[in-house]
Amino acid sequence: MLLMCYCLNTSVAIYPNGSGDFSTVFYFPDMAKDKKRFAEVKMATETDWPGRWNHVKRLLERSGPFAHPDFEPSTEILTFMQETCRILVIGAGGLGCELLKDLALLGFRDISVIDMDTIDVSNLNRQFLFRPKDVGSPKADVAAAFVNARVPGCKVTPHYAKIQDYDESFYRGFHIVVCGLDSIVARRWINSMMVSLLNYEDGELDQTSIVPIVDGGTEGFKGNARVILPGITACIECTLDLYPPQINFPLCTLAHTPRLPEHCIEYVRILLWPKEEPFGAGVGIDGDDPKHVGWIMQKAQERADEYNISGITYRLTQGVVKRIIPAVASTNAVVAAACATEVFKLASSCCQPLNNYMNFNDTEGVYTYTFEAQKREDCLRAPSIKCDHQTVKSIEERTRENLKKTLKELGLKSGQEIYVADSTTPNSLTFVLNLGTSMDVGTENDVRAAN
């Protein structure tokens, strides 16, 4: 707490002392000249004021009925959280903003955040770390600057990049990874990366190589939070069937019998855009470009009028083009709070972590349900083969001509290995060829993941 008393150009900085009374700490004869010094003194004095972490200490310095069996209350736990523990937050959107705020207020001080997006005006209604002046700026940079300025002592390091831009050494440097993603592909990639960090000695998992993942997701009034211990509990790949399938419309419906405004928009996006190339040859659709979205909306409206369909709006058009998932601020807050709580439990061992999946639904009332997602025994482990090229796209560009060739023309024989790269994993899979002379024999081909 800080009180400022102004008298012309003279300022006195007053801070509370340990007993709760106020005492004058510094005197600035000329505030206009001493602004920088005052800011330094203010930050140094306010980083940890008396009683700041009492709410956290109550959980860390005494035991309780829900404490972890191995938990030993200690003042050193808070010190570890503040000075040693490194947290990585992936995503600085609706969930990410809430996560950064929650983690900073729980006492974590060494936080990194990755996000490849820039701020759009549509984000401002729920992503509260951003302001109108920030539109067009990187989300990670703005979110980090806001939390650093608002929470004394917290250092959030921004990374305006894709998660695929960093290698194992980067991810190995964190104690816990928290995901606030809106993409299944990105979830699968980070899941594979965390699994690839595991070390096995004589077939036994070295538990010191585990970097836990806390993953949260929301859609409208529904959400979920989960804790993943790579190599021990169910991972993203084990539970892919829990994710709803992406909605795709049959081309015959789009072309001949549209019934919904979404059909008209998809018709323009899939069929008309490549045919007419309105902004030049090879120019793809940019869902954040008003000109692109406007053109699609205009053409979709023309088709909607032809079939007496109503409901074409700019917002709907952009939502279909970008496949925007509806977001509700309150749902983000609840799920982020659940995720931050799990991070706190993992870092401090003050309570048993979630085992291992929680559903949240407040469509009608409030409903939560937890269950243990089962680890699949045939779940792919971390392959040891790394791709020679940085991205799947670069591999595709260099080997595009090979798509026209048969296995024989490529010179492949039985017993040889094929490394397969995919955008959902930083590693490759290995297929061992066992070529036969008929389809029956071919079905017995040996396919395995490289381990």
XYZ file of C-alpha atoms in Angstrom:
451
model
C 0.000 0.000 0.000
C 1.351 3.445 -0.921
C 0.173 6.935 0.065
C 1.408 9.967 -1.845
C 1.368 13.473 -0.370
C 1.990 16.292 -2.836
C 3.031 19.849 -1.944
C 3.961 21.857 -5.032
C 6.926 19.955 -6.530
C 7.749 18.076 -3.326
C 6.563 14.503 -2.689
C 6.708 12.214 0.306
C 6.339 8.463 -0.177
C 4.622 6.818 2.800
C 4.568 3.050 3.273
C 3.095 0.816 6.016
C 5.617 -0.632 8.415
C 5.568 -4.141 9.816
C 3.201 -3.251 12.673
C 0.574 -1.883 10.338
C 1.254 1.789 11.074
C 2.434 4.229 8.430
C 5.980 5.525 8.368
C 7.772 7.855 5.978
C 10.398 5.969 4.043
C 11.647 8.317 1.343
C 11.542 12.027 0.699
C 11.779 13.432 -2.827
C 12.530 17.190 -2.873
C 11.871 17.470 -6.611
C 9.397 14.865 -7.885
C 9.772 16.039 -11.480
C 13.454 15.071 -11.500
C 13.180 12.006 -9.281
C 10.445 10.053 -11.101
C 12.769 7.210 -12.104
C 14.236 6.882 -8.616
C 10.779 7.013 -7.083
C 9.567 4.214 -9.370
C 12.529 2.050 -8.353
C 11.920 2.657 -4.652
C 8.190 2.043 -5.043
C 8.751 -1.322 -6.789
C 11.404 -2.485 -4.318
C 9.213 -1.594 -1.358
C 5.929 -2.913 -2.693
C 7.108 -6.271 -4.094
C 6.288 -8.084 -0.850
C 4.300 -6.020 1.637
C 3.350 -7.520 5.019
C 0.590 -10.103 4.736
C 0.661 -10.209 0.947
C 0.915 -14.008 0.757
C -1.083 -14.939 3.853
C -3.793 -16.570 1.715
C -1.179 -18.865 0.164
C 0.731 -19.531 3.380
C -2.407 -20.901 5.013
C -2.263 -23.764 2.526
C 1.502 -24.266 2.470
C 2.479 -23.906 6.123
C -0.063 -26.219 7.701
C -1.583 -29.580 6.871
C -5.232 -30.463 6.370
C -7.679 -33.285 5.615
C -7.158 -32.976 1.849
C -3.356 -32.730 1.956
C -1.195 -35.011 -0.160
C 0.179 -37.984 1.870
C 3.750 -36.834 1.210
C 3.057 -33.155 1.941
C 5.253 -31.548 4.588
C 4.229 -27.997 5.521
C 7.106 -25.586 5.126
C 7.933 -21.950 4.451
C 10.301 -23.153 1.729
C 7.457 -24.193 -0.585
C 6.439 -20.595 -1.277
C 10.084 -19.733 -1.838
C 10.327 -22.535 -4.408
C 7.191 -21.317 -6.190
C 8.429 -17.745 -6.339
C 12.137 -18.192 -7.012
C 12.582 -21.555 -8.742
C 9.406 -22.898 -10.341
C 9.089 -22.048 -14.041
C 5.647 -22.144 -15.649
C 4.873 -22.096 -19.373
C 1.446 -20.828 -20.456
C 0.551 -21.720 -24.045
C -2.017 -19.322 -25.447
C -2.779 -15.738 -24.416
C -6.428 -15.646 -25.465
C -9.553 -16.024 -23.349
C -8.136 -18.807 -21.169
C -4.571 -17.517 -21.333
C -5.417 -14.081 -19.929
C -7.236 -15.662 -17.003
C -4.399 -18.141 -16.423
C -1.713 -15.449 -16.357
C -3.710 -13.420 -13.842
C -4.463 -16.416 -11.613
C -0.914 -17.790 -11.621
C 0.621 -14.394 -10.876
C -1.736 -13.839 -7.931
C -0.983 -17.333 -6.593
C 2.672 -16.358 -6.215
C 4.331 -17.771 -9.336
C 6.895 -15.263 -10.558
C 8.748 -16.946 -13.404
C 6.137 -17.374 -16.128
C 6.542 -17.596 -19.903
C 3.712 -17.251 -22.403
C 3.601 -18.300 -26.073
C 1.047 -17.073 -28.585
C 1.258 -16.568 -32.335
C -1.809 -14.299 -32.631
C -2.300 -10.561 -32.631
C -5.114 -8.753 -30.835
C -8.385 -8.274 -32.702
C -11.129 -5.894 -31.641
C -13.432 -8.909 -31.132
C -11.118 -10.126 -28.337
C -11.691 -7.120 -26.099
C -15.020 -8.232 -24.616
C -13.452 -11.133 -22.693
C -9.642 -10.953 -22.940
C -9.329 -8.356 -20.216
C -5.561 -7.803 -20.405
C -6.038 -5.975 -23.712
C -7.280 -2.460 -24.509
C -8.435 -0.778 -27.756
C -4.976 0.738 -28.221
C -3.506 -2.787 -28.295
C -5.432 -3.949 -31.386
C -2.950 -5.324 -33.904
C -0.224 -5.978 -31.306
C 1.009 -9.466 -30.346
C -1.121 -11.001 -27.600
C 1.862 -12.474 -25.767
C 3.716 -9.146 -25.588
C 0.741 -7.123 -24.369
C -0.432 -9.734 -21.850
C 3.054 -10.068 -20.373
C 3.516 -6.298 -20.096
C 0.119 -5.888 -18.392
C 0.726 -8.572 -15.747
C 4.293 -7.383 -15.103
C 3.018 -3.854 -14.485
C 0.033 -4.905 -12.397
C 1.545 -7.638 -10.176
C 4.765 -6.457 -8.444
C 7.573 -9.000 -8.496
C 6.073 -11.142 -11.257
C 8.101 -11.592 -14.429
C 6.172 -12.838 -17.447
C 8.343 -13.485 -20.505
C 6.475 -13.245 -23.833
C 7.146 -15.358 -26.928
C 5.366 -14.100 -30.032
C 5.795 -17.334 -31.977
C 4.365 -20.745 -32.771
C 4.905 -23.595 -30.349
C 6.588 -25.436 -33.237
C 9.303 -22.754 -33.349
C 10.967 -24.146 -30.213
C 12.785 -27.417 -29.636
C 13.179 -29.854 -26.753
C 15.710 -27.743 -24.876
C 13.180 -24.931 -24.527
C 10.341 -27.086 -23.193
C 12.648 -29.064 -20.928
C 13.373 -25.855 -19.017
C 9.904 -25.678 -17.420
C 8.455 -27.435 -14.405
C 4.820 -27.311 -15.573
C 3.140 -26.542 -18.907
C -0.370 -25.031 -18.920
C -2.389 -25.039 -22.150
C -5.143 -22.626 -23.056
C -5.422 -23.682 -26.690
C -8.305 -23.700 -29.158
C -6.746 -26.204 -31.561
C -6.652 -29.996 -31.358
C -3.642 -30.065 -33.687
C -1.690 -27.784 -31.339
C -2.688 -29.908 -28.352
C -1.478 -33.065 -30.060
C 1.818 -31.384 -30.965
C 2.617 -30.171 -27.462
C 1.501 -33.530 -26.055
C 3.960 -35.328 -28.342
C 6.715 -32.893 -27.414
C 6.214 -33.472 -23.687
C 6.152 -37.240 -24.189
C 9.360 -37.035 -26.228
C 11.137 -35.532 -23.196
C 10.693 -38.735 -21.177
C 13.731 -40.835 -20.342
C 13.596 -44.586 -19.760
C 16.278 -46.555 -17.918
C 16.085 -50.331 -18.288
C 12.458 -49.975 -19.332
C 11.577 -47.920 -16.252
C 10.386 -44.336 -16.591
C 12.679 -41.749 -15.045
C 10.100 -39.626 -13.222
C 12.431 -36.654 -13.003
C 12.018 -36.280 -16.773
C 8.246 -35.749 -16.493
C 6.927 -32.257 -17.228
C 3.220 -32.253 -16.238
C 0.635 -30.730 -18.566
C -2.460 -28.942 -17.299
C -4.882 -28.492 -20.176
C -8.056 -26.425 -20.284
C -10.650 -25.914 -22.974
C -13.953 -24.063 -23.309
C -16.802 -23.845 -25.787
C -19.692 -21.575 -24.941
C -21.005 -22.542 -21.499
C -19.076 -25.818 -21.426
C -15.486 -26.487 -20.478
C -12.994 -28.992 -19.167
C -9.744 -29.158 -17.258
C -7.349 -32.066 -17.100
C -4.000 -33.064 -15.650
C -1.620 -35.116 -17.778
C 1.465 -36.817 -16.388
C 3.225 -37.936 -19.597
C 4.053 -41.622 -19.550
C 1.850 -42.262 -16.496
C -1.694 -41.034 -17.114
C -3.875 -40.738 -20.200
C -2.545 -38.190 -22.683
C -4.166 -36.232 -25.505
C -3.732 -39.114 -27.956
C -5.394 -41.536 -25.528
C -8.554 -39.439 -25.431
C -8.903 -38.076 -28.957
C -12.392 -39.543 -29.186
C -13.522 -37.117 -26.451
C -13.171 -34.189 -28.840
C -16.251 -33.486 -30.964
C -15.723 -33.985 -34.707
C -15.290 -30.861 -36.777
C -18.473 -29.911 -38.626
C -18.109 -30.326 -42.381
C -20.892 -30.017 -44.934
C -21.189 -32.403 -47.927
C -20.136 -30.717 -51.163
C -23.329 -31.870 -52.863
C -25.343 -29.950 -50.262
C -23.221 -26.831 -50.694
C -23.449 -26.960 -54.481
C -27.064 -27.970 -55.054
C -29.295 -27.865 -51.964
C -28.113 -25.229 -49.457
C -30.490 -24.803 -46.510
C -28.487 -22.799 -43.975
C -26.543 -19.517 -44.146
C -23.437 -21.548 -43.245
C -23.951 -23.588 -46.431
C -23.778 -20.405 -48.516
C -20.636 -19.177 -46.780
C -18.898 -22.530 -47.126
C -19.872 -22.653 -50.811
C -18.080 -19.360 -51.398
C -15.093 -20.351 -49.267
C -14.534 -23.791 -50.782
C -15.752 -23.409 -54.363
C -15.933 -19.771 -55.445
C -12.752 -18.414 -53.858
C -10.341 -20.841 -55.654
C -12.277 -20.379 -58.898
C -12.459 -16.580 -58.996
C -9.283 -15.744 -57.013
C -10.648 -12.281 -56.149
C -7.409 -10.953 -54.673
C -4.934 -12.517 -57.065
C -3.646 -15.932 -58.025
C -2.583 -18.066 -55.095
C -3.856 -15.617 -52.432
C -5.433 -17.578 -49.596
C -8.274 -16.479 -47.371
C -7.295 -14.321 -44.411
C -10.102 -14.488 -41.880
C -8.810 -11.321 -40.186
C -8.792 -9.254 -43.391
C -12.053 -7.240 -43.642
C -11.760 -7.156 -47.443
C -11.583 -10.942 -47.683
C -14.426 -11.505 -45.226
C -16.483 -8.779 -46.903
C -16.103 -10.362 -50.333
C -17.136 -13.778 -49.012
C -20.126 -12.265 -47.209
C -21.263 -10.455 -50.368
C -21.087 -13.594 -52.511
C -22.712 -15.667 -49.776
C -25.550 -13.151 -49.558
C -26.122 -13.389 -53.307
C -26.382 -17.175 -53.065
C -28.599 -16.928 -49.984
C -30.976 -14.611 -51.836
C -31.156 -17.137 -54.675
C -32.358 -19.853 -52.269
C -34.394 -17.583 -49.944
C -32.041 -18.116 -47.009
C -31.658 -15.408 -44.347
C -29.077 -14.827 -41.623
C -25.882 -13.889 -43.485
C -23.918 -11.470 -41.284
C -20.296 -10.347 -41.091
C -19.877 -12.003 -37.702
C -21.275 -15.330 -38.923
C -19.162 -15.168 -42.066
C -15.965 -14.605 -40.125
C -16.945 -17.299 -37.648
C -17.423 -19.884 -40.404
C -14.255 -18.855 -42.265
C -12.074 -18.947 -39.137
C -14.045 -21.787 -37.509
C -14.377 -19.629 -34.416
C -15.407 -21.471 -31.267
C -17.966 -19.462 -29.241
C -16.446 -18.104 -26.056
C -18.030 -16.933 -22.804
C -15.947 -14.952 -20.323
C -17.419 -16.610 -17.234
C -16.651 -20.093 -18.557
C -13.063 -19.055 -19.279
C -12.736 -17.734 -15.719
C -14.023 -20.947 -14.113
C -11.907 -23.315 -16.221
C -8.781 -21.163 -15.879
C -9.251 -21.090 -12.112
C -9.483 -24.899 -12.095
C -6.300 -25.157 -14.182
C -4.403 -22.660 -12.003
C -5.463 -24.595 -8.902
C -4.043 -27.788 -10.420
C -0.769 -26.005 -11.188
C -0.627 -24.838 -7.581
C -1.251 -28.384 -6.306
C 1.394 -29.878 -8.595
C 4.003 -27.280 -7.639
C 3.382 -27.446 -3.895
C 2.039 -30.995 -3.313
C -0.327 -29.407 -0.780
C -3.223 -31.457 -2.138
C -3.853 -34.435 -4.395
C -3.989 -33.312 -8.039
C -7.019 -33.917 -10.206
C -7.280 -37.532 -11.369
C -7.507 -36.634 -14.111
C -10.370 -35.023 -16.078
C -13.032 -32.503 -15.042
C -16.089 -31.475 -17.068
C -17.875 -28.188 -16.452
C -21.291 -27.185 -17.772
C -23.419 -24.200 -16.800
C -25.892 -24.267 -19.674
C -28.682 -24.925 -17.169
C -27.485 -24.419 -13.623
C -23.933 -25.463 -12.754
C -22.737 -29.027 -13.237
C -19.268 -30.516 -12.782
C -18.090 -34.075 -13.039
C -14.658 -35.637 -12.625
C -13.457 -38.995 -13.861
C -10.234 -40.825 -14.588
C -9.516 -41.048 -18.308
C -7.811 -44.371 -18.990
C -4.369 -44.603 -20.534
C -4.348 -46.630 -23.719
C -1.756 -49.369 -23.758
C -1.316 -48.979 -27.521
C -0.859 -45.195 -27.297
C 2.121 -44.120 -29.383
C 5.207 -43.388 -27.345
C 7.732 -40.721 -28.215
C 9.532 -41.569 -31.461
C 13.270 -41.082 -31.476
C 13.589 -40.069 -35.130
C 13.559 -36.327 -35.773
C 12.497 -34.733 -39.037
C 15.316 -33.377 -41.173
C 13.236 -30.374 -42.205
C 11.740 -27.848 -39.795
C 8.117 -28.157 -40.895
C 5.803 -30.633 -42.529
C 5.108 -27.976 -45.164
C 8.766 -27.824 -46.190
C 8.878 -31.622 -46.496
C 5.761 -31.587 -48.670
C 7.256 -28.925 -50.953
C 10.486 -30.863 -51.464
C 8.837 -34.223 -52.058
C 5.677 -33.217 -53.917
C 6.776 -34.940 -57.143
C 7.106 -38.257 -55.319
C 3.338 -38.363 -54.716
C 2.823 -39.482 -58.312
C 5.220 -42.413 -58.017
C 4.554 -45.980 -56.923
C 6.518 -47.654 -54.154
C 8.435 -49.569 -56.806
C 9.314 -46.373 -58.672
C 10.564 -44.907 -55.413
C 12.875 -47.900 -55.037
C 11.325 -49.145 -51.802
C 11.608 -52.787 -50.803
C 10.388 -55.046 -48.017
C 12.186 -54.462 -44.750
C 12.913 -50.828 -45.452
C 11.645 -48.116 -43.133
C 9.542 -45.082 -44.039
C 9.560 -42.071 -41.756
C 6.228 -40.280 -41.721
C 5.913 -36.676 -40.467
C 2.664 -35.020 -39.429
C 1.668 -31.561 -38.212
C 0.299 -33.021 -34.958
C 3.690 -34.176 -33.688
C 7.254 -32.810 -33.587
C 8.550 -36.319 -34.269
C 8.170 -38.869 -37.016
C 6.593 -42.315 -37.111
C 8.360 -45.292 -38.616
C 6.584 -47.711 -40.951
C 8.403 -50.989 -41.701
C 7.452 -52.240 -45.153
C 6.438 -55.845 -45.665
C 5.322 -55.853 -49.291
C 3.185 -58.693 -50.601
C 1.668 -59.783 -53.905
C -1.994 -59.530 -52.859
C -4.237 -57.418 -50.688
C -4.536 -60.234 -48.134
C -0.812 -60.363 -47.644
C -0.596 -56.576 -47.627
C -2.896 -56.334 -44.641
C -0.300 -58.115 -42.567
C 2.214 -55.312 -43.037
C 4.115 -54.550 -39.904
C 3.484 -50.989 -38.779
C 5.068 -49.686 -35.619
C 6.064 -46.420 -34.010
C 9.761 -45.731 -33.673
C 10.817 -45.913 -30.048
